[in-house]
GROMACS .gro file of N, CA and C in nm:
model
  483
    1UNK      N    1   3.334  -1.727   3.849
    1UNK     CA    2   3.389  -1.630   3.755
    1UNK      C    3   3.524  -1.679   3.705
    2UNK      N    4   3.560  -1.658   3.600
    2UNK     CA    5   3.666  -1.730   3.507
    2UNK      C    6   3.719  -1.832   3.531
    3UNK      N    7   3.825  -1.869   3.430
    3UNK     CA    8   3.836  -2.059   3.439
    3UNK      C    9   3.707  -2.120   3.352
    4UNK      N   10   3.751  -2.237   3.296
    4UNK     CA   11   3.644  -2.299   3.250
    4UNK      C   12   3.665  -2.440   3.300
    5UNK      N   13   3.491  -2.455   3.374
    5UNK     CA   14   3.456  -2.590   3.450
    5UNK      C   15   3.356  -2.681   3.438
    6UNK      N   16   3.338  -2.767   3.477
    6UNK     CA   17   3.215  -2.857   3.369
    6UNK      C   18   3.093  -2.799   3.364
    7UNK      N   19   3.064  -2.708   3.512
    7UNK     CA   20   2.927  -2.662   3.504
    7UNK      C   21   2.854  -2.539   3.419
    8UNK      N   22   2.982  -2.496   3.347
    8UNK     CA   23   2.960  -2.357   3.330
    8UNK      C   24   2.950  -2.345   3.120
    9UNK      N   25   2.942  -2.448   3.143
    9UNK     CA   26   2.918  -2.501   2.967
    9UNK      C   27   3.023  -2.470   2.864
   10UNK      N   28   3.167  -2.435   2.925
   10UNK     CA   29   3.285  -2.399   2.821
   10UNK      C   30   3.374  -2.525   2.817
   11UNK      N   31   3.304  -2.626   2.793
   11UNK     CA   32   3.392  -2.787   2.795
   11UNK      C   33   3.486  -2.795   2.674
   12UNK      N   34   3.462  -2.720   2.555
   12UNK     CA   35   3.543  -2.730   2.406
   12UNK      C   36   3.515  -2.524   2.398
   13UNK      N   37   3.710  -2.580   2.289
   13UNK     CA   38   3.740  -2.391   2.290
   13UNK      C   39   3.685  -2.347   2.201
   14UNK      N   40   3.679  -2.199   2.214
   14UNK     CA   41   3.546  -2.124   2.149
   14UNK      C   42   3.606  -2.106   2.000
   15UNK      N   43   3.775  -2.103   1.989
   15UNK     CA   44   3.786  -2.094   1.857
   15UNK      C   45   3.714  -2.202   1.740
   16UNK      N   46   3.748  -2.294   1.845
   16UNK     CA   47   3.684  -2.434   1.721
   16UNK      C   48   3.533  -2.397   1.718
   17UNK      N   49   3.443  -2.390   1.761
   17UNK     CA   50   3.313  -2.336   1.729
   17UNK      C   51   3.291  -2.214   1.647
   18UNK      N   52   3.402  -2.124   1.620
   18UNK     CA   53   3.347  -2.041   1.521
   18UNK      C   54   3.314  -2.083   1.399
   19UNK      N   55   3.440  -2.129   1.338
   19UNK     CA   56   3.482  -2.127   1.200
   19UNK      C   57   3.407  -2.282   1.128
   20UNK      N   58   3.324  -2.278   1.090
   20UNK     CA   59   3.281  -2.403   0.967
   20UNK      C   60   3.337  -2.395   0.851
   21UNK      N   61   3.396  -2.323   0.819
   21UNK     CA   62   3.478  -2.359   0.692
   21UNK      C   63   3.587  -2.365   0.739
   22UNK      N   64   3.680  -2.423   0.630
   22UNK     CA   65   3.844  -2.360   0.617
   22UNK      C   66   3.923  -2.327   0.615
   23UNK      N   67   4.054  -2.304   0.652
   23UNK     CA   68   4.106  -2.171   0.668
   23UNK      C   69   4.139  -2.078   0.582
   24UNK      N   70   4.143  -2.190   0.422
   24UNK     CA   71   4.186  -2.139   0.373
   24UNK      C   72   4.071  -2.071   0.242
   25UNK      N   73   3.907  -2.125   0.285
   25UNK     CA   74   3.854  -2.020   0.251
   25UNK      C   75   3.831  -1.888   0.355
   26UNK      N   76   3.846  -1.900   0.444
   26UNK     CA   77   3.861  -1.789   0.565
   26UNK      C   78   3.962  -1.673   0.482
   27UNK      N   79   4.082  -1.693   0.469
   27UNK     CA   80   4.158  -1.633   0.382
   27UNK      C   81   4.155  -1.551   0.256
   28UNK      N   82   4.043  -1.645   0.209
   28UNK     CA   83   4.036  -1.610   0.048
   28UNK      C   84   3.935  -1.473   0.085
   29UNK      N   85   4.009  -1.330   0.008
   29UNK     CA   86   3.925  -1.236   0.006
   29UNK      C   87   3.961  -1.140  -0.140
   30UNK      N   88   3.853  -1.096  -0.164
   30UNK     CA   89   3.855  -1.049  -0.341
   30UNK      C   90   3.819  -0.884  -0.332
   31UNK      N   91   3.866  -0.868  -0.264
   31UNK     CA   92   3.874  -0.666  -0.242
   31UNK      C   93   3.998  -0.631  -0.289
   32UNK      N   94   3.946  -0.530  -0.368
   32UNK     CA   95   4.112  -0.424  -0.391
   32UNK      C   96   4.041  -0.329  -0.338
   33UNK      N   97   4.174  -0.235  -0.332
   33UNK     CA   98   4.177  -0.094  -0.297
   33UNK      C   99   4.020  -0.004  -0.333
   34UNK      N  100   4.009  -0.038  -0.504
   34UNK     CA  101   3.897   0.090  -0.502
   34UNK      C  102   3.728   0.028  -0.464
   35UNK      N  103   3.745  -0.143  -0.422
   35UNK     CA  104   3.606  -0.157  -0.368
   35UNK      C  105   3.632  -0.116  -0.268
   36UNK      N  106   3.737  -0.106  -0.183
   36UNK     CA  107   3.709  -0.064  -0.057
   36UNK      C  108   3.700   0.096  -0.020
   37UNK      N  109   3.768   0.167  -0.117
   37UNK     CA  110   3.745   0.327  -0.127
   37UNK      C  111   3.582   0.334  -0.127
   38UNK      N  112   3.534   0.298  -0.277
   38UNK     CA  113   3.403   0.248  -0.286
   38UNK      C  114   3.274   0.221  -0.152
   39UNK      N  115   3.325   0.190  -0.135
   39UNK     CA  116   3.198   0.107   0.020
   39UNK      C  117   3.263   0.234   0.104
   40UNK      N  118   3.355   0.309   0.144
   40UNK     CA  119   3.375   0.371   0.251
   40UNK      C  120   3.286   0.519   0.179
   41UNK      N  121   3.326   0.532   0.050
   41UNK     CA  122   3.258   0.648   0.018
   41UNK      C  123   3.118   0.660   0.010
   42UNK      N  124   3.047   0.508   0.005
   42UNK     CA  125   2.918   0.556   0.024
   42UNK      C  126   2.867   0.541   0.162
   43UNK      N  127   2.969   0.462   0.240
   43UNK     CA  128   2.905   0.462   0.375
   43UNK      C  129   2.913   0.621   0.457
   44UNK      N  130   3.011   0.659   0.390
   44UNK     CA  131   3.046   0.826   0.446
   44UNK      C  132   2.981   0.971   0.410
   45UNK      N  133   2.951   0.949   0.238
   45UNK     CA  134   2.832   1.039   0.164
   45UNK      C  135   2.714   0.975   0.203
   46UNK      N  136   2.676   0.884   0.161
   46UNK     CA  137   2.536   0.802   0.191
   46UNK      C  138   2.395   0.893   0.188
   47UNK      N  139   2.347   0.854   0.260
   47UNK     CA  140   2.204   0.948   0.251
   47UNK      C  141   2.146   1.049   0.366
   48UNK      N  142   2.282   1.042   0.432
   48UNK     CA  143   2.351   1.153   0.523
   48UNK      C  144   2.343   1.276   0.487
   49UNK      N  145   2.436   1.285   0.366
   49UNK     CA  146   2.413   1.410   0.320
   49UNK      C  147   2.315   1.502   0.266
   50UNK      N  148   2.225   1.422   0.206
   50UNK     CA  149   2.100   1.540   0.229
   50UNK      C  150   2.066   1.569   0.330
   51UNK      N  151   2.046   1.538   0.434
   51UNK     CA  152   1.972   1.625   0.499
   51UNK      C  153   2.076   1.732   0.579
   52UNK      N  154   2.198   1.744   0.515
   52UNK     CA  155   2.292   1.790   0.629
   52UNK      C  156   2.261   1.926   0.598
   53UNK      N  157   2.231   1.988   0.498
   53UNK     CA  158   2.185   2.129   0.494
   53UNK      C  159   2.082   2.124   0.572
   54UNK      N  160   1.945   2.114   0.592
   54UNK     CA  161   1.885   2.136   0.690
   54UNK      C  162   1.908   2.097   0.849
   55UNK      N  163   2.008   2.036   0.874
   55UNK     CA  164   2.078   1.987   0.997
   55UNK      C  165   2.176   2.115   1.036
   56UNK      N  166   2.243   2.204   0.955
   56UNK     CA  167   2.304   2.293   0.976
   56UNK      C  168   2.225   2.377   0.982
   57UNK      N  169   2.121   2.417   0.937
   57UNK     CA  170   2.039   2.522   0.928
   57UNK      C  171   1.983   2.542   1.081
   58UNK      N  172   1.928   2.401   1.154
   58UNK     CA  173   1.879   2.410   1.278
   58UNK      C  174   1.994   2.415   1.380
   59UNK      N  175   2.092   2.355   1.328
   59UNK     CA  176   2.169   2.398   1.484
   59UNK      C  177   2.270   2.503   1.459
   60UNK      N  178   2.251   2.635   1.380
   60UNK     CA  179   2.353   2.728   1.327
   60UNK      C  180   2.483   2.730   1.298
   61UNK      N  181   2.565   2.818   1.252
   61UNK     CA  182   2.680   2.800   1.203
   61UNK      C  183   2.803   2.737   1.276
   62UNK      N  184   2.769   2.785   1.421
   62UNK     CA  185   2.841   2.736   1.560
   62UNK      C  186   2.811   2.590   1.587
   63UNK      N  187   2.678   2.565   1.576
   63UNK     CA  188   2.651   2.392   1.625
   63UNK      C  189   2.660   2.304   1.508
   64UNK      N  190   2.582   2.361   1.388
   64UNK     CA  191   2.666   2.257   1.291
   64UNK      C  192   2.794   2.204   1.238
   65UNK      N  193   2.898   2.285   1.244
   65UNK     CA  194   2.969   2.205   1.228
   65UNK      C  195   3.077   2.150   1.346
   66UNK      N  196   3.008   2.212   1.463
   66UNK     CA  197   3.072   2.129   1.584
   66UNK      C  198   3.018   1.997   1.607
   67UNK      N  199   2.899   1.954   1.544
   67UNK     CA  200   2.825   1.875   1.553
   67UNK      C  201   2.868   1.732   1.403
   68UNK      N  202   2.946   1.801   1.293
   68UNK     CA  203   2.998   1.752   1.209
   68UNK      C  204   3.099   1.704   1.250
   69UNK      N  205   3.197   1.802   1.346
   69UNK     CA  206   3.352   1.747   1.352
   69UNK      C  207   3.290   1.614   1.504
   70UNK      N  208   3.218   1.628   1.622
   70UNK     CA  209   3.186   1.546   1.710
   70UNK      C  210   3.146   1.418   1.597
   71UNK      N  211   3.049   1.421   1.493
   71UNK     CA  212   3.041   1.253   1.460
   71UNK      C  213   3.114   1.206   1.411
   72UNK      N  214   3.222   1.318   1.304
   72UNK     CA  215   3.335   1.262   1.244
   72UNK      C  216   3.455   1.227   1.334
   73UNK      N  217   3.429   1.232   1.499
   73UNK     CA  218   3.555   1.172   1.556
   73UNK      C  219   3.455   1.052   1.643
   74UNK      N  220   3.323   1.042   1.602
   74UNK     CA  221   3.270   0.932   1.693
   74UNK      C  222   3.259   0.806   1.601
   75UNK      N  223   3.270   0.836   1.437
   75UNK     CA  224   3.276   0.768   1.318
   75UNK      C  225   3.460   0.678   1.346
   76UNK      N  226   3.504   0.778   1.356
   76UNK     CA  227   3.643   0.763   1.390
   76UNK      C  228   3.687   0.652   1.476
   77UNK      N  229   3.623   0.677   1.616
   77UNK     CA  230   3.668   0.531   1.709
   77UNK      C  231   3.570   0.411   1.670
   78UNK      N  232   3.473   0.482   1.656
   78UNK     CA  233   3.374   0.340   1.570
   78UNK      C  234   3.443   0.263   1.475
   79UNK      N  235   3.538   0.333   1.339
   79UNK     CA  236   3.582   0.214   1.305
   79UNK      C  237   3.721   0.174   1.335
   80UNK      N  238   3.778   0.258   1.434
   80UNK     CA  239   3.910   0.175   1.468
   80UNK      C  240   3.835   0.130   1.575
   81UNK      N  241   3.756   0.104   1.639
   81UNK     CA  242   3.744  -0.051   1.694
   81UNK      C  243   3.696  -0.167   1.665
   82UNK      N  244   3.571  -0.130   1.538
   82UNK     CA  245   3.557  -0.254   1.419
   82UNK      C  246   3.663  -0.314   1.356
   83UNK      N  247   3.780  -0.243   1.312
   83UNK     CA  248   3.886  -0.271   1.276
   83UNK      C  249   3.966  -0.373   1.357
   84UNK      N  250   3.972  -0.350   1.488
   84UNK     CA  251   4.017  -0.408   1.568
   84UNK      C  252   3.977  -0.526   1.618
   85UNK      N  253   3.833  -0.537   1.587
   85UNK     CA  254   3.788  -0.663   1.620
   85UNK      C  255   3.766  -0.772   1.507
   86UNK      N  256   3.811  -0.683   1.414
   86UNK     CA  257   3.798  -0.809   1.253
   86UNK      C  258   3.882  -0.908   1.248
   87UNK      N  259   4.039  -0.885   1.321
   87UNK     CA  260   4.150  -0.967   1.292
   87UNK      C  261   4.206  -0.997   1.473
   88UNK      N  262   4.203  -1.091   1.541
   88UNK     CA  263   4.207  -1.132   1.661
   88UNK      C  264   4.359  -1.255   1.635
   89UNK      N  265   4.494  -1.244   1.677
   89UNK     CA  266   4.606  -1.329   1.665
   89UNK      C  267   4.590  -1.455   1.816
   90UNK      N  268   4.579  -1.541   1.791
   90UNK     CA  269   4.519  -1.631   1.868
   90UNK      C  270   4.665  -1.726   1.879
   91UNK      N  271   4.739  -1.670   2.007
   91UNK     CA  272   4.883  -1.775   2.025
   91UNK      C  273   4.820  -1.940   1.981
   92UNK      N  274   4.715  -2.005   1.996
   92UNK     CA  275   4.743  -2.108   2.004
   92UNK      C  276   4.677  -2.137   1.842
   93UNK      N  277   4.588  -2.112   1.760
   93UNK     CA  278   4.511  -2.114   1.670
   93UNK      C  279   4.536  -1.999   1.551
   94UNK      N  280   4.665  -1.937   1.553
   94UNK     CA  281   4.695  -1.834   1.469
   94UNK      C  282   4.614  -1.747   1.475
   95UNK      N  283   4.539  -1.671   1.326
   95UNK     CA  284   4.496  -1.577   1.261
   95UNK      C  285   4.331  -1.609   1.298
   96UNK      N  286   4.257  -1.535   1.367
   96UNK     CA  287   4.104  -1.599   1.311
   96UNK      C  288   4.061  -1.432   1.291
   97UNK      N  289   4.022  -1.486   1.175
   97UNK     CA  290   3.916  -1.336   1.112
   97UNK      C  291   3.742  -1.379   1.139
   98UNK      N  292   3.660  -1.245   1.182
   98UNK     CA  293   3.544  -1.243   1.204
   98UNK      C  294   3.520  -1.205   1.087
   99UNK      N  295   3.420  -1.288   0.978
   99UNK     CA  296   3.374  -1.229   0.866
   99UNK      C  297   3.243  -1.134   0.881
  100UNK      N  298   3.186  -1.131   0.957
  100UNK     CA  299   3.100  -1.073   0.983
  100UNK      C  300   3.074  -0.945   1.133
  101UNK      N  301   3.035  -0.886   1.147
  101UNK     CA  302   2.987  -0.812   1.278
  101UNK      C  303   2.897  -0.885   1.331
  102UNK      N  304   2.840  -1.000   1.349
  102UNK     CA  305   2.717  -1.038   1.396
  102UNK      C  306   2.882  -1.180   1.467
  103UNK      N  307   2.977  -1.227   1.353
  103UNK     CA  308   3.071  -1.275   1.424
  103UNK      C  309   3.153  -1.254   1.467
  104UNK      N  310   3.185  -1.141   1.517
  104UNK     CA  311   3.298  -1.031   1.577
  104UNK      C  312   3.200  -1.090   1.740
  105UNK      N  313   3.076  -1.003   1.723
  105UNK     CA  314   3.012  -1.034   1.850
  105UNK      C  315   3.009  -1.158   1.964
  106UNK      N  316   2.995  -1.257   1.832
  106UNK     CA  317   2.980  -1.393   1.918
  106UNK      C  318   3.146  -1.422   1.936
  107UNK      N  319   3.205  -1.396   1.906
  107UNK     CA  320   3.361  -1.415   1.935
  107UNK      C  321   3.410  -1.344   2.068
  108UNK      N  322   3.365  -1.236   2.117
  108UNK     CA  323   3.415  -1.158   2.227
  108UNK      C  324   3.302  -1.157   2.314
  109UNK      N  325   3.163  -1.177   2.273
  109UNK     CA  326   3.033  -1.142   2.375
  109UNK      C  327   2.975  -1.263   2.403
  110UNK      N  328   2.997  -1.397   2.342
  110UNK     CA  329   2.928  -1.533   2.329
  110UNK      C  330   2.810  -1.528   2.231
  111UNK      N  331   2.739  -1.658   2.272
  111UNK     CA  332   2.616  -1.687   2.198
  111UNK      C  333   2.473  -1.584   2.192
  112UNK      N  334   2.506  -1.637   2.321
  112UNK     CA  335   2.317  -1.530   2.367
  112UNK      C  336   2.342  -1.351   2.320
  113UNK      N  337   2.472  -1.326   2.345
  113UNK     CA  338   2.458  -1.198   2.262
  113UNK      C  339   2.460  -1.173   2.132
  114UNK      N  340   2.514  -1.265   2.038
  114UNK     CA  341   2.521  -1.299   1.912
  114UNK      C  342   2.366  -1.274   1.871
  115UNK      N  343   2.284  -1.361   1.931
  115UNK     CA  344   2.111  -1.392   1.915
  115UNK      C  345   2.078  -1.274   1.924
  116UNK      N  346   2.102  -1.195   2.071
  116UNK     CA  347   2.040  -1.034   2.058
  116UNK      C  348   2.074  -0.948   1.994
  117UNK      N  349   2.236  -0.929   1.913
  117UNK     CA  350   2.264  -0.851   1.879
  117UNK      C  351   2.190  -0.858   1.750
  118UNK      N  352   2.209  -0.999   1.671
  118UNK     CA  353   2.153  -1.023   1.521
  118UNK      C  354   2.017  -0.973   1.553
  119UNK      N  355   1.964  -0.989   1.607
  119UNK     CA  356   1.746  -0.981   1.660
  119UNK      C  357   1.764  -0.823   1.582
  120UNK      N  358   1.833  -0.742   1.673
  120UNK     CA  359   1.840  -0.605   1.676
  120UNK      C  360   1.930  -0.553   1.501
  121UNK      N  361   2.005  -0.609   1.522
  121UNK     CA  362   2.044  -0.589   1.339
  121UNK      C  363   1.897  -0.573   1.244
  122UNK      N  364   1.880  -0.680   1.262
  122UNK     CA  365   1.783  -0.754   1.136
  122UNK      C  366   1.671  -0.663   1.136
  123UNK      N  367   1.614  -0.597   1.286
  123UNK     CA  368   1.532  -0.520   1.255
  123UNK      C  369   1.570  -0.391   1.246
  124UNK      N  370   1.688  -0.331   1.257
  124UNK     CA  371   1.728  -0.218   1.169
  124UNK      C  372   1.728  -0.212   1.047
  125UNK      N  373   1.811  -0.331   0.988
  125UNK     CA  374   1.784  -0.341   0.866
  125UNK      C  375   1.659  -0.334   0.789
  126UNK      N  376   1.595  -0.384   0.887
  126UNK     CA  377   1.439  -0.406   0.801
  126UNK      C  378   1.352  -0.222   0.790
  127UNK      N  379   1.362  -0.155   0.922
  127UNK     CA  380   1.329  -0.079   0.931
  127UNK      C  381   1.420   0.058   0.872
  128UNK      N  382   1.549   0.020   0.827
  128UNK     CA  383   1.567   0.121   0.740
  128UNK      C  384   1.559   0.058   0.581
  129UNK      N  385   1.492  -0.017   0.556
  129UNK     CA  386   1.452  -0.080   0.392
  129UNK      C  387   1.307  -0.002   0.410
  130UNK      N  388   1.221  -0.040   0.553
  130UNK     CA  389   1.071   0.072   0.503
  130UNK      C  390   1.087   0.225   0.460
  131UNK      N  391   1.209   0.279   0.535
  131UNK     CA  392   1.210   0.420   0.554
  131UNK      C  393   1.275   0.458   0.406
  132UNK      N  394   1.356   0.402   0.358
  132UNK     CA  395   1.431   0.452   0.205
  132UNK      C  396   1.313   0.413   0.123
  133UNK      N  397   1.201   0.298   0.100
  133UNK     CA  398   1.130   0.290   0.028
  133UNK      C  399   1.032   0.376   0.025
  134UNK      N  400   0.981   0.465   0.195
  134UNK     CA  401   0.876   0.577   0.161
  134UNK      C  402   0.944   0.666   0.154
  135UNK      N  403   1.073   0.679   0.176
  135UNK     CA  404   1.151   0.840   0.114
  135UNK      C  405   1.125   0.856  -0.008
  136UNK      N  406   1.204   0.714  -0.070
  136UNK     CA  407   1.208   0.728  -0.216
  136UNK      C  408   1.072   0.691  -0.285
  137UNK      N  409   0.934   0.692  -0.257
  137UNK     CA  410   0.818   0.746  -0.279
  137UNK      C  411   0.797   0.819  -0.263
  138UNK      N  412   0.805   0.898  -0.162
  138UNK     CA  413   0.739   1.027  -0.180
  138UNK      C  414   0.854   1.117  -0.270
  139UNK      N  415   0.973   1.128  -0.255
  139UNK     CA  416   1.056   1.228  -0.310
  139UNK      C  417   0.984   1.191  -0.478
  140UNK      N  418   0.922   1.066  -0.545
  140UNK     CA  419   0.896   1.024  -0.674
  140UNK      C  420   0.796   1.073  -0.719
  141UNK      N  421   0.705   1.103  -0.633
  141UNK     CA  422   0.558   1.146  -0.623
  141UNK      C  423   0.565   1.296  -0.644
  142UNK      N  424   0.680   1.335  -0.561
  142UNK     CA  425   0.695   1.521  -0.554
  142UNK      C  426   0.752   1.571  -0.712
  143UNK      N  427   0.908   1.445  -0.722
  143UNK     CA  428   0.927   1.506  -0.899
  143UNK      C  429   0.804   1.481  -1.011
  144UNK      N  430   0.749   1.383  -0.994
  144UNK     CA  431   0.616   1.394  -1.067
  144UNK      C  432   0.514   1.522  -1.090
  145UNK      N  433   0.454   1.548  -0.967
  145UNK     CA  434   0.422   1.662  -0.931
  145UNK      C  435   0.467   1.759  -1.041
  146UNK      N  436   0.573   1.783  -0.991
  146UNK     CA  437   0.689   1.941  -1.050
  146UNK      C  438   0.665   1.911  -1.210
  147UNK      N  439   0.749   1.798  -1.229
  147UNK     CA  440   0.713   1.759  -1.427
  147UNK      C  441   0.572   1.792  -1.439
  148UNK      N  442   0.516   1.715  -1.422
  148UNK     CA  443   0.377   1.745  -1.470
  148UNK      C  444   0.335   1.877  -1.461
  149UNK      N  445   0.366   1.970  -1.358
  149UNK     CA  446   0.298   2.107  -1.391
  149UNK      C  447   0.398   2.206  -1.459
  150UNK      N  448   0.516   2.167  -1.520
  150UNK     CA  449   0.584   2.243  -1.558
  150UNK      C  450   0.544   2.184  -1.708
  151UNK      N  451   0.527   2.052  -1.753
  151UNK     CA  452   0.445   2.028  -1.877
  151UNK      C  453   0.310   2.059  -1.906
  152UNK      N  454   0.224   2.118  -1.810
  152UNK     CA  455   0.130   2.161  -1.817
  152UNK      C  456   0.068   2.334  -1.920
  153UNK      N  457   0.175   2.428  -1.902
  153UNK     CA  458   0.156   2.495  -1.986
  153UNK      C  459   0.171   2.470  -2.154
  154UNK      N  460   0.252   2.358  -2.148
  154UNK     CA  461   0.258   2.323  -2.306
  154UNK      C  462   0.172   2.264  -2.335
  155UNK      N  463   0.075   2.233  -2.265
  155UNK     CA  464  -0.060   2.140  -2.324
  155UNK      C  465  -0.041   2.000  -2.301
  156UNK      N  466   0.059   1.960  -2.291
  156UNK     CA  467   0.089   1.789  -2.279
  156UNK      C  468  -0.014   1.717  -2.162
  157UNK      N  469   0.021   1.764  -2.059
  157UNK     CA  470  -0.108   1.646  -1.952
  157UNK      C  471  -0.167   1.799  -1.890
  158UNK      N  472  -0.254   1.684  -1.851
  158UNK     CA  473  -0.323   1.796  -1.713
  158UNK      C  474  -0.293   1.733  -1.585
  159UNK      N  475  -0.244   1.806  -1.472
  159UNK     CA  476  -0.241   1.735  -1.332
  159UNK      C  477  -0.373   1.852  -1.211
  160UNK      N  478  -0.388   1.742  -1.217
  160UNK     CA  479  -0.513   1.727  -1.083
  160UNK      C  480  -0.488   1.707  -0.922
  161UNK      N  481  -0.483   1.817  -0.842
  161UNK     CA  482  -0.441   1.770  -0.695
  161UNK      C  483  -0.479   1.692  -0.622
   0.00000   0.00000   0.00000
């Protein structure tokens, strides 16, 4: 347990293995203020909010919004500790920024967690790309529906169940 020794495979420092580029493309970043308002406002409205009326509805006036203020302080340490892990001051190697969360990971957790953590990303990702694509089918299918039978008394189409 700690120290690094020949057997234990930490022969070269982990900073030099992060970074393949530059430092001084490491540096280079093209955000102002309102992309970043931007990205926080949709990560915070997002597609959250629909369903939050029926989320209040089931856990009543008492649990919903105790249940609002609990994620909005679990949202809270979530990103002051993302925050915290984006910018790491390294006495011997200055400034190293994690551009990524998949490189935040391998910076504080190593390799093999890097591998599991990305595994597990990738299929969130994937599995919330199926779930917005049959939301947003069926919710397309339902306004269809509605148009069509509300154009139906004017004679325009006929819809068939």
């Amino acid at each position: 347990m700690g120290g690094a020794g020949e057997g234990d495979g930490q022969t070269e420092p982990l900073l030099e293995k992060l970074s393949n580029s530059s430092s001084s493309e490491i540096d280079k970043r093209t955000g102002t203020a309102w992309t970043a308002t931007a990205h926080i406002i949709t990560a915070v409205i997002g597609s959250g909010v629909l369903s939050l009326a029926w989320s209040v509805a089931q856990l009543g006036w008492v649990g919903g919004p105790a249940a609002m203020v609990l994620f909005a302080g679990v949202t809270l340490v979530q990103s002051s500790l993302l925050a915290d892990c984006y910018i790491f001051h390294d006495p011997d190697n200055g400034v190293v920024r994690n551009r990524s969360y998949v490189d935040a990971v391998r910076f504080y957790l190593g390799e093999k967690s890097q591998w599991f953590c990305g595994f597990f990303l990738n299929i969130n990702f994937f599995g919330s790309g199926v779930v917005y694509t049959l939301t947003s089918a069926t919710s397309m299918r339902q306004e269809l529906k509605v148009l069509l039978r509300s154009l139906q008394p004017l004679g325009y189409m006929r819809y068939s169940s």
